[in-house]
mmCIF file of C-alpha atoms in Angstrom:
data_model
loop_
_atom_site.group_PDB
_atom_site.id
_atom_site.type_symbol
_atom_site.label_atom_id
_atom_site.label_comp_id
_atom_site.label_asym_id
_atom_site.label_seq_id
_atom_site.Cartn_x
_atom_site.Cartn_y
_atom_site.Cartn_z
ATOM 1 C CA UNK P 1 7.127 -1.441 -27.523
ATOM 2 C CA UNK P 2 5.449 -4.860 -27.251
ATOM 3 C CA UNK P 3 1.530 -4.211 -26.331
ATOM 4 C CA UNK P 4 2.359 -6.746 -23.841
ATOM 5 C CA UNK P 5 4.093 -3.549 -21.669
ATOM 6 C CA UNK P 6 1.772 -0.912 -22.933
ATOM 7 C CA UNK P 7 -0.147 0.898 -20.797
ATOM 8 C CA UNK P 8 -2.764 2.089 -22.448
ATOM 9 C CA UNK P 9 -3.719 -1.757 -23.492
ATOM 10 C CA UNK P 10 -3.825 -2.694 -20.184
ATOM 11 C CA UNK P 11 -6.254 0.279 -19.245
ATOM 12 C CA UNK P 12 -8.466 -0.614 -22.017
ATOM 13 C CA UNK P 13 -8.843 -4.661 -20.861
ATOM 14 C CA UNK P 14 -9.575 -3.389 -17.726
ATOM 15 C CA UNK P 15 -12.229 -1.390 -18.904
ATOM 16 C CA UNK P 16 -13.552 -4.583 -20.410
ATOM 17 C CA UNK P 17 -13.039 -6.938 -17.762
ATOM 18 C CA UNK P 18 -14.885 -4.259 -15.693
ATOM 19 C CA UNK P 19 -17.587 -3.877 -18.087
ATOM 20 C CA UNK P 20 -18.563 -7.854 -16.992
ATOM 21 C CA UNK P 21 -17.797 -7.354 -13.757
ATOM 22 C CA UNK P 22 -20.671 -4.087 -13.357
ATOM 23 C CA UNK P 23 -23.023 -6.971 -15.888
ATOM 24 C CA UNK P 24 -25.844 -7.386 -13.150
ATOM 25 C CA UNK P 25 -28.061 -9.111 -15.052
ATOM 26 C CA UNK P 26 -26.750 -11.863 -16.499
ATOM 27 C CA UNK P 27 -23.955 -12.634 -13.864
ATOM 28 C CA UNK P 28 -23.448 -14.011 -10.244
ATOM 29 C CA UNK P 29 -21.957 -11.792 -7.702
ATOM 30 C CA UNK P 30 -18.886 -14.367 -7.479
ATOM 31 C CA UNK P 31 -18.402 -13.755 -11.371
ATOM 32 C CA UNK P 32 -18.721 -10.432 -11.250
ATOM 33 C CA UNK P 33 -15.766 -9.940 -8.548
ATOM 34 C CA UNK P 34 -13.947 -12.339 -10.572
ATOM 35 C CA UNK P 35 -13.397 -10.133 -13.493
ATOM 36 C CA UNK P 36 -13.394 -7.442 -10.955
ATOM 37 C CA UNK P 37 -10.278 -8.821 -9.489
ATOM 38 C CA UNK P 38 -8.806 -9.382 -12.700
ATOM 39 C CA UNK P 39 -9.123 -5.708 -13.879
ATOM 40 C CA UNK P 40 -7.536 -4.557 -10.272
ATOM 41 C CA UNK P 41 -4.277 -6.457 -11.201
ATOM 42 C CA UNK P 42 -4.327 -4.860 -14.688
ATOM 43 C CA UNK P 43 -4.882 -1.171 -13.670
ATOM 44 C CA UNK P 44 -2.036 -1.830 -11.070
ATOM 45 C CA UNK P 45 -0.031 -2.819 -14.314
ATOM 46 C CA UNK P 46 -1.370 -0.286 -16.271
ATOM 47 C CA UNK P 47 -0.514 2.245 -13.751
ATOM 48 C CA UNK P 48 3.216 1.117 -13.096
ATOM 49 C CA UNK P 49 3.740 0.186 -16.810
ATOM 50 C CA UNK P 50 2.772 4.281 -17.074
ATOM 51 C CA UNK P 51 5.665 4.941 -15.144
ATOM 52 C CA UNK P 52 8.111 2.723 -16.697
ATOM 53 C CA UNK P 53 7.428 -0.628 -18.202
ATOM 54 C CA UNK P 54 10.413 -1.900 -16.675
ATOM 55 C CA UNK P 55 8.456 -1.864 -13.278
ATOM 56 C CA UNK P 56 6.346 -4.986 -14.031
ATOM 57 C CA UNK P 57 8.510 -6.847 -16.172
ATOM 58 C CA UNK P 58 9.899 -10.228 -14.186
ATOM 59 C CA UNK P 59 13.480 -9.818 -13.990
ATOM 60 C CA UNK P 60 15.522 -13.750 -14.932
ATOM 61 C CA UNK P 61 18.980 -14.630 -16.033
ATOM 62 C CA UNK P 62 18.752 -13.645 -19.654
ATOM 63 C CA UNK P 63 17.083 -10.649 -18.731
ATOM 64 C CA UNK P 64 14.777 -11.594 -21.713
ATOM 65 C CA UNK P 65 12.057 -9.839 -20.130
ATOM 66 C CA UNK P 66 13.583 -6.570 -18.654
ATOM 67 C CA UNK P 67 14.759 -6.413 -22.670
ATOM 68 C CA UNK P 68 11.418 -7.210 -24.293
ATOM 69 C CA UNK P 69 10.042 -4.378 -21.742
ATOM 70 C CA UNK P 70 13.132 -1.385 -22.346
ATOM 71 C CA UNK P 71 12.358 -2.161 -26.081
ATOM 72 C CA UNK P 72 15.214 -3.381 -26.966
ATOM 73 C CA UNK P 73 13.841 -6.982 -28.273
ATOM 74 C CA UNK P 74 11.085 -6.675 -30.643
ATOM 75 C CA UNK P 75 8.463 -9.045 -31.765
ATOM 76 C CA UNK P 76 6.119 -11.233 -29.946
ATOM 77 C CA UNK P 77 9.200 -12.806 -27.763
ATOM 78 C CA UNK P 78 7.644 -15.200 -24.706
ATOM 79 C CA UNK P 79 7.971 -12.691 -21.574
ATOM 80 C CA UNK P 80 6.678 -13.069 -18.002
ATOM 81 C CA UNK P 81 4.973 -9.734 -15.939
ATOM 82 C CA UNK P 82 5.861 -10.113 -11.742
ATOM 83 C CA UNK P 83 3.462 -11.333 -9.531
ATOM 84 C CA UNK P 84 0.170 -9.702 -8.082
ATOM 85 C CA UNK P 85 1.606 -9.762 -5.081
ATOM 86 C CA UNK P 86 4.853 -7.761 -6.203
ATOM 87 C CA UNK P 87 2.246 -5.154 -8.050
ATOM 88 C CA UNK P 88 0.561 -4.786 -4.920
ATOM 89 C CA UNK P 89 3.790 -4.315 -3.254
ATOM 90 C CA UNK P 90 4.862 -1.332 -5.943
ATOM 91 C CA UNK P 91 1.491 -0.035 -6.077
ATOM 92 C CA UNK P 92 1.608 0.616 -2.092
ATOM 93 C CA UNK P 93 4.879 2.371 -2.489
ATOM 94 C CA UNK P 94 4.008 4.337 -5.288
ATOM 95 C CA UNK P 95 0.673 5.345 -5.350
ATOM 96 C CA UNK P 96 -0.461 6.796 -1.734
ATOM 97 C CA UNK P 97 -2.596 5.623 -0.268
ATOM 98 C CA UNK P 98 -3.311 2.596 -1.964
ATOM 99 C CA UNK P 99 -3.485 -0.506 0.694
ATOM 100 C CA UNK P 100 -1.473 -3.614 -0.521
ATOM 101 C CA UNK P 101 -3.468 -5.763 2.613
ATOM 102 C CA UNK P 102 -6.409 -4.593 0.811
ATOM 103 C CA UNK P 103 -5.920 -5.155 -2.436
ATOM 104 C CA UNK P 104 -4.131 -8.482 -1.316
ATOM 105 C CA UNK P 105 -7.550 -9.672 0.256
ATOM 106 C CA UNK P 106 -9.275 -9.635 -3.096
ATOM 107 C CA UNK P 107 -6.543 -11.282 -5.258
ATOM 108 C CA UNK P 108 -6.059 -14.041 -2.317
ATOM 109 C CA UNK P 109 -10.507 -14.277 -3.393
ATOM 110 C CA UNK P 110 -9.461 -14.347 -6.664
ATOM 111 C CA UNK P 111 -7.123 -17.518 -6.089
ATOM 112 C CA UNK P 112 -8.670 -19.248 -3.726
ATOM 113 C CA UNK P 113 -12.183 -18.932 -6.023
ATOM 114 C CA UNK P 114 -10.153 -20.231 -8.621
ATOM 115 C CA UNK P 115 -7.543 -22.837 -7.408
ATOM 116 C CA UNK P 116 -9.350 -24.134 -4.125
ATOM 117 C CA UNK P 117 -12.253 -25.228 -2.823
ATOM 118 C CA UNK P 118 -13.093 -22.371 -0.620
ATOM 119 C CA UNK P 119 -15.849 -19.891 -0.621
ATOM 120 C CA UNK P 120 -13.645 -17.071 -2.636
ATOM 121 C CA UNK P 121 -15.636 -14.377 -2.562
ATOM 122 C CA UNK P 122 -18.400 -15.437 -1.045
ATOM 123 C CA UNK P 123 -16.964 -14.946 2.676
ATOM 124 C CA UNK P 124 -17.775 -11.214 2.045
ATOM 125 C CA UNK P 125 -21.271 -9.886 1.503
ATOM 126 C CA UNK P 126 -21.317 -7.643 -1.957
ATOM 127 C CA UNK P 127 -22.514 -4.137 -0.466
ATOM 128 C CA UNK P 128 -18.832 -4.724 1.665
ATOM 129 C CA UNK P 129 -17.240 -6.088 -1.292
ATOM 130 C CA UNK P 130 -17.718 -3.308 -3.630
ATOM 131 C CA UNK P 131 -17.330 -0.452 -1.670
ATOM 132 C CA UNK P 132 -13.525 -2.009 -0.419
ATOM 133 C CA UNK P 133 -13.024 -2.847 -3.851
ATOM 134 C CA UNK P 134 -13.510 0.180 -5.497
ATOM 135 C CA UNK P 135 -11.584 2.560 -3.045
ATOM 136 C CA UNK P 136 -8.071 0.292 -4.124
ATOM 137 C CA UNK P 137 -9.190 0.615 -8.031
ATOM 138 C CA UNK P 138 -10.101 4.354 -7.640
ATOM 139 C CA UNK P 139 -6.233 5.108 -6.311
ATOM 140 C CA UNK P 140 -4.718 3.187 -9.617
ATOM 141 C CA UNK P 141 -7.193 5.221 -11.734
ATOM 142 C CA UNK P 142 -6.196 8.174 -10.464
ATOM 143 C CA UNK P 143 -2.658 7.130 -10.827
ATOM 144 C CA UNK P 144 -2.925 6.569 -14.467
ATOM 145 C CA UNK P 145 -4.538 10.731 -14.393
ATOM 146 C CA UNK P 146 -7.559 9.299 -15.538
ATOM 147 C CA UNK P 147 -11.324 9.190 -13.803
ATOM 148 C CA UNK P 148 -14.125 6.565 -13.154
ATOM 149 C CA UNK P 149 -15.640 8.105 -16.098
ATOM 150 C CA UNK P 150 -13.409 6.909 -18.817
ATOM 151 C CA UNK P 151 -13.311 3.222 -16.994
ATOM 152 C CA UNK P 152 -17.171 2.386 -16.557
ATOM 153 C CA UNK P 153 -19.107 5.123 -18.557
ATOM 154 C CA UNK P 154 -21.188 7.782 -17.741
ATOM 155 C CA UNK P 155 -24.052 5.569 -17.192
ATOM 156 C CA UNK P 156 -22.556 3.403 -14.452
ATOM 157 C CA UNK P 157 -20.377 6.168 -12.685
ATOM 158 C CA UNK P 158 -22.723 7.132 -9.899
ATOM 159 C CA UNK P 159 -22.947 3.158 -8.982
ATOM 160 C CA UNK P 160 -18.827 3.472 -8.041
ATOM 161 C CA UNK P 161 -18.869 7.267 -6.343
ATOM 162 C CA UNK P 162 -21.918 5.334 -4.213
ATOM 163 C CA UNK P 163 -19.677 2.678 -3.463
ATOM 164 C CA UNK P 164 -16.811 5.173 -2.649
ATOM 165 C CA UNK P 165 -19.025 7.328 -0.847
ATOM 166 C CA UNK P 166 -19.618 3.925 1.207
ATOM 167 C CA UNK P 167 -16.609 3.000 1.687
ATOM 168 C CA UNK P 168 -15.507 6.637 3.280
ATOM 169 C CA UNK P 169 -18.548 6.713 5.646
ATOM 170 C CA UNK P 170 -17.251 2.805 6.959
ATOM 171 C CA UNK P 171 -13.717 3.593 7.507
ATOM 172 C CA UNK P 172 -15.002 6.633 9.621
ATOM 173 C CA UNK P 173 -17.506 4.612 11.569
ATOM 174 C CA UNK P 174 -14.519 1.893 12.285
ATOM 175 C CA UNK P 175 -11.918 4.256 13.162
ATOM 176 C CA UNK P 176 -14.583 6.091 15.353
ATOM 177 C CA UNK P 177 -15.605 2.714 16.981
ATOM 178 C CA UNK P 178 -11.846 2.064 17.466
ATOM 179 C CA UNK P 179 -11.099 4.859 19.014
ATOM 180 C CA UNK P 180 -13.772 4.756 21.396
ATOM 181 C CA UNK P 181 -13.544 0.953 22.564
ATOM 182 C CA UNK P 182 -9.950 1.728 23.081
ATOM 183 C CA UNK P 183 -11.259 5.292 25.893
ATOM 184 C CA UNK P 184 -13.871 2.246 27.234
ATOM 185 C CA UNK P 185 -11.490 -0.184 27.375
ATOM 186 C CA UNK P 186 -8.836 1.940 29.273
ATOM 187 C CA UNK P 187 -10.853 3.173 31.728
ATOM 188 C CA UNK P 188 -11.959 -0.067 32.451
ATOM 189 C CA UNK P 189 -8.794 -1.637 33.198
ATOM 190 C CA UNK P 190 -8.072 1.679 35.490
ATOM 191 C CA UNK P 191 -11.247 1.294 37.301
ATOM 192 C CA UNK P 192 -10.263 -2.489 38.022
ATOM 193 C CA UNK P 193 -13.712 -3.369 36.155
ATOM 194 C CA UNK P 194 -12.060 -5.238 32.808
ATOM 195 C CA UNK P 195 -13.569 -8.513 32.192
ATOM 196 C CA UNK P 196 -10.818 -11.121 33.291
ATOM 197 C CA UNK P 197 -10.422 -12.636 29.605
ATOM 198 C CA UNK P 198 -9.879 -9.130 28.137
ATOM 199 C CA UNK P 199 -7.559 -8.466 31.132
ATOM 200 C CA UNK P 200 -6.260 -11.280 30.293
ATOM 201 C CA UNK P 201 -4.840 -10.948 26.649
ATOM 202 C CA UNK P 202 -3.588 -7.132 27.480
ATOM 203 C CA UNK P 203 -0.113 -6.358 26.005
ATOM 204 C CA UNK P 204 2.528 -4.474 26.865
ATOM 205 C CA UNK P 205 4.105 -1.787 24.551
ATOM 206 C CA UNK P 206 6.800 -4.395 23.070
ATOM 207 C CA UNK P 207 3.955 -6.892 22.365
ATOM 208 C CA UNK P 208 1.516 -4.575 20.719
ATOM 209 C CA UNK P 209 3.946 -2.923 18.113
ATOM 210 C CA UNK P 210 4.393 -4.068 14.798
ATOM 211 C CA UNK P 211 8.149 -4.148 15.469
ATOM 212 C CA UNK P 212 8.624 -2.279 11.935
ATOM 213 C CA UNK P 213 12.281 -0.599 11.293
ATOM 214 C CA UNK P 214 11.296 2.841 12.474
ATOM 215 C CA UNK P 215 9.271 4.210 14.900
ATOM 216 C CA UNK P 216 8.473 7.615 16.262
ATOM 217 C CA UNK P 217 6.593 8.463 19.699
ATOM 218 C CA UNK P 218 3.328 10.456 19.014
ATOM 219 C CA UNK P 219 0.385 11.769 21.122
ATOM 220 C CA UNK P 220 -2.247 8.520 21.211
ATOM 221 C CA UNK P 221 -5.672 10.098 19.443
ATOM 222 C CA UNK P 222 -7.854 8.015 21.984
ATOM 223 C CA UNK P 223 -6.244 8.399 25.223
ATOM 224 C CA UNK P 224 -3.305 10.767 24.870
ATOM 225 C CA UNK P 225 -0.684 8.638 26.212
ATOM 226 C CA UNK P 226 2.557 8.097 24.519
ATOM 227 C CA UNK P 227 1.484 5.829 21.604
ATOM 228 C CA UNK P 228 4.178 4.517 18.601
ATOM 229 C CA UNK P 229 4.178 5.289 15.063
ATOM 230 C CA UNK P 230 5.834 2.809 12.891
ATOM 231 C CA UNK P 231 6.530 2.200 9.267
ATOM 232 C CA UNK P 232 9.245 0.617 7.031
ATOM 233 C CA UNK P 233 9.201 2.595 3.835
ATOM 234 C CA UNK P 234 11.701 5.407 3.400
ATOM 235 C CA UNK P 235 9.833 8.117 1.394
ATOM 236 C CA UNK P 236 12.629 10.522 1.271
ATOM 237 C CA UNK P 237 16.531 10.901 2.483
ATOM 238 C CA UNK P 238 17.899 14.205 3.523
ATOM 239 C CA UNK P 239 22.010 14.361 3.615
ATOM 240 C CA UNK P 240 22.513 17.506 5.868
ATOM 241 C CA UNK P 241 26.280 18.477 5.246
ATOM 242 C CA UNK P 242 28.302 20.655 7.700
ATOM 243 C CA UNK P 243 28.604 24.280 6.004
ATOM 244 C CA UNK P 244 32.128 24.550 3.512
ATOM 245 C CA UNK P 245 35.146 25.661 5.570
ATOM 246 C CA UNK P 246 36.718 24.986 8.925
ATOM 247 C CA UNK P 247 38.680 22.140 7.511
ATOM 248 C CA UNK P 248 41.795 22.278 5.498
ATOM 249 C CA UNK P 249 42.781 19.000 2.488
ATOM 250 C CA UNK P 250 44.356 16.970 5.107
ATOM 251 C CA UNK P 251 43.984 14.194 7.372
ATOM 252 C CA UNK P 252 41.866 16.315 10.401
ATOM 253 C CA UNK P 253 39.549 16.799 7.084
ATOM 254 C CA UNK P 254 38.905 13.361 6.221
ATOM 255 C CA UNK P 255 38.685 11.922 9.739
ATOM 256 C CA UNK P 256 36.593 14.662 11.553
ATOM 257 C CA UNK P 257 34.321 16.241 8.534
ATOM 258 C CA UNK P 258 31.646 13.006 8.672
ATOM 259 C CA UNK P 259 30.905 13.764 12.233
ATOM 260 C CA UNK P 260 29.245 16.666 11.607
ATOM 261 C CA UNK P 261 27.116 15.352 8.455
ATOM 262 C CA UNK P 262 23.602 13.760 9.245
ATOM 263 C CA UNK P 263 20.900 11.756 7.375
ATOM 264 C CA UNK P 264 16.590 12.454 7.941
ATOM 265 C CA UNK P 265 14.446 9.506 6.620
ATOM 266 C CA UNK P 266 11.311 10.265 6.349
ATOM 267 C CA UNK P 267 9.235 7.494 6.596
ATOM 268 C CA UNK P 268 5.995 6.784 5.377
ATOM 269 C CA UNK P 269 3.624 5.490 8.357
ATOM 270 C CA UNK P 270 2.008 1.998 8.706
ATOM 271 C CA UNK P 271 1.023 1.088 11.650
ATOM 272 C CA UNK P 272 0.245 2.557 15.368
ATOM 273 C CA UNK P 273 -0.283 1.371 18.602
ATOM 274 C CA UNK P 274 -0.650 2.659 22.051
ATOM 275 C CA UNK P 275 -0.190 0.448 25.109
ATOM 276 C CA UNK P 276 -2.033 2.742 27.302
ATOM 277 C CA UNK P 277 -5.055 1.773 25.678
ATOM 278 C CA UNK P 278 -4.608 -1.197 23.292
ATOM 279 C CA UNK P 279 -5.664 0.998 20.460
ATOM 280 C CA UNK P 280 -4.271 -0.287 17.329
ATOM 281 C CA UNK P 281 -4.686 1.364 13.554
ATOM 282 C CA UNK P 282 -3.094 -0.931 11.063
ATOM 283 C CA UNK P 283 -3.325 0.744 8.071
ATOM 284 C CA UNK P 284 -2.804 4.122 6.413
ATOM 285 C CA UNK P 285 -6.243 5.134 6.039
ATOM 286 C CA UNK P 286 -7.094 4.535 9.698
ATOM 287 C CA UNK P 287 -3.830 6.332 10.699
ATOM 288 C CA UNK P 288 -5.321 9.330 8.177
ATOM 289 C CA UNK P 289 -8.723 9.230 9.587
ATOM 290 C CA UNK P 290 -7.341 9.363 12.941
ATOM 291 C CA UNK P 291 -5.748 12.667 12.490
ATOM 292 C CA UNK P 292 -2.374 10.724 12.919
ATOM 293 C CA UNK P 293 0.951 11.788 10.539
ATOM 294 C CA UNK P 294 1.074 9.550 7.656
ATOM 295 C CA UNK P 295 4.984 10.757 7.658
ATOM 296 C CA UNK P 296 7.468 10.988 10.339
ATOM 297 C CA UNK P 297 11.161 11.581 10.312
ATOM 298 C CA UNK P 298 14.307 9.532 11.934
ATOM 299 C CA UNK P 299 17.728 10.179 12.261
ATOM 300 C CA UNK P 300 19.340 7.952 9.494
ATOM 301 C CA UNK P 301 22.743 6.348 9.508
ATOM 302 C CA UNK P 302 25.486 8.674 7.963
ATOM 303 C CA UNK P 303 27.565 5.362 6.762
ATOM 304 C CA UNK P 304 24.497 3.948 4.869
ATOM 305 C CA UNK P 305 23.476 6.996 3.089
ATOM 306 C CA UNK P 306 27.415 9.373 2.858
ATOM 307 C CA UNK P 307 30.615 8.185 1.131
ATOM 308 C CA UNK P 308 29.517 4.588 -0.330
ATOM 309 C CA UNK P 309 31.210 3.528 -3.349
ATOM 310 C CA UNK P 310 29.059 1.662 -5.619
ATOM 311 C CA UNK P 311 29.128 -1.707 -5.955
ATOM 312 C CA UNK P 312 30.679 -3.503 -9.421
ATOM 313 C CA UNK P 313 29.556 -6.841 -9.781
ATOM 314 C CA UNK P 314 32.189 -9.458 -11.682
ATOM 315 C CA UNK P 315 29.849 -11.313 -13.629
#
């Protein structure tokens, strides 16, 4: 397989575009996240490419890529890897519970630092920086069964478990704070005491959800009321078939036996929101820290999922 694809060569430029990234003394904090930034989008490689390589290859016409990935075209052929974005996207799928909005909000610092005028990474104050940054790249190391260790050396592990440490205690204290503006905010509004531009931009139930395609009702963490748990991704599908018998090989067979088949999706959770008291959690970790599910199951449509014949393209 082209080294292009290989996993283990990915993991090892990380490790030395991480190595100038932890240089304090002879770099900038902007250059520093920089390489930082780059080594994120490699261990997301690295960490799909471990899987298959096939997962970051960039599919075109010729397939010339998806090839040069599978091994089946050798040599040093011109190929192109997907975009961060798209790694993100896998890596948020695959790898629980890395954050693609996260990991998003450094490569968008990465680009804009890069391609634009703007302040890059400068917009965030290092001892946030780090401490965000390293709970994404911990999840990809981990994904790749490997440990801080083996990226930055013994000498410069207890700098990232700090930063992890960090980052833990701050998604507590926001998910806490959350929580608790949400109890102040409700009883305000019942007490008739809610300042009149808060009052103002209060939303109703359809205006505060995420409008994701499924939802489940759950117990709100701040308030109790009926709050809504929402997410896109199906993690699993369960085909529940009627028990064997009861039908004989006829027509009452095929016309009755798929009423009596159903399909559970569980889905992996997103996003929550509870009108009763504003409170919104937006991510995964704050749904975790909140005591919320991070799964929930649906009732999945039997046609979708029962009795499809594939699909044979022409071309």
């Amino acid at each position: 397989m082209t080294r292009h694809f290989d996993h283990e060569a990915l993991w090892i430029k990380a490790k030395l575009f991480l190595n100038r990234a932890m240089d304090d003394d002879s770099r900038s904090f902007d250059e520093q996240a920089l390489w930082a930034a780059l080594a994120l989008e490699l261990l997301a490689k690295a960490a799909l490419a471990r899987v298959s390589p096939l997962l970051i290859a960039e599919p075109n016409e010729e397939g010339t890529n998806l090839l040069i990935a599978s091994g089946l075209v050798k040599g040093d052929a011109r190929f192109t890897s997907v975009r961060a974005k798209t790694l993100m996207a896998r890596c948020h799928k695959a790898f629980k519970p890395f954050d693609q909005a996260e990991a998003m909000k450094i490569i968008n610092g990465r680009n804009e630092y890069l391609h634009s005028s703007g302040s890059g990474f400068m917009a965030i104050p290092p001892h946030v920086w780090w401490p965000r940054y390293w709970a994404q790249a911990a999840i990809l190391v981990t994904a790749l069964d490997r440990d801080i260790e083996e990226l930055v050396g013994n000498d410069r592990e207890p700098t990232v478990t700090k930063h992890l440490e960090q980052n833990a205690k701050n998604l507590e204290q926001r998910t806490e704070a959350l929580i608790e503006r949400a109890k102040q905010r409700r009883q305000q509004w019942l007490d008739g005491t809610l300042p009149a531009k808060v009052a103002a931009e209060w939303k109703t139930g359809q205006y505060l959800s995420a409008t994701m395609s499924h939802s489940e009702t759950v117990t709100c963490p701040a308030c109790e009321s009926a709050g809504l748990l929402e997410g896109e991704e199906v993690v699993n599908v369960e085909i529940n078939y009627p028990p064997s018998g009861g039908y004989g090989l006829d027509e009452e067979y095929d016309s009755h036996y798929l009423d009596d088949v159903s399909v559970t999706l569980t889905i992996g959770a997103d996003y929550f929101s509870c009108a009763g008291c504003q409170l919104v959690l937006n991510s995964y970790d704050l749904i975790t820290q909140a005591g919320l599910d991070t799964e929930f199951d649906v009732e999945g449509d039997v046609d979708e999922y029962v009795g499809q014949e594939p699909e044979y393209g022409n071309d």
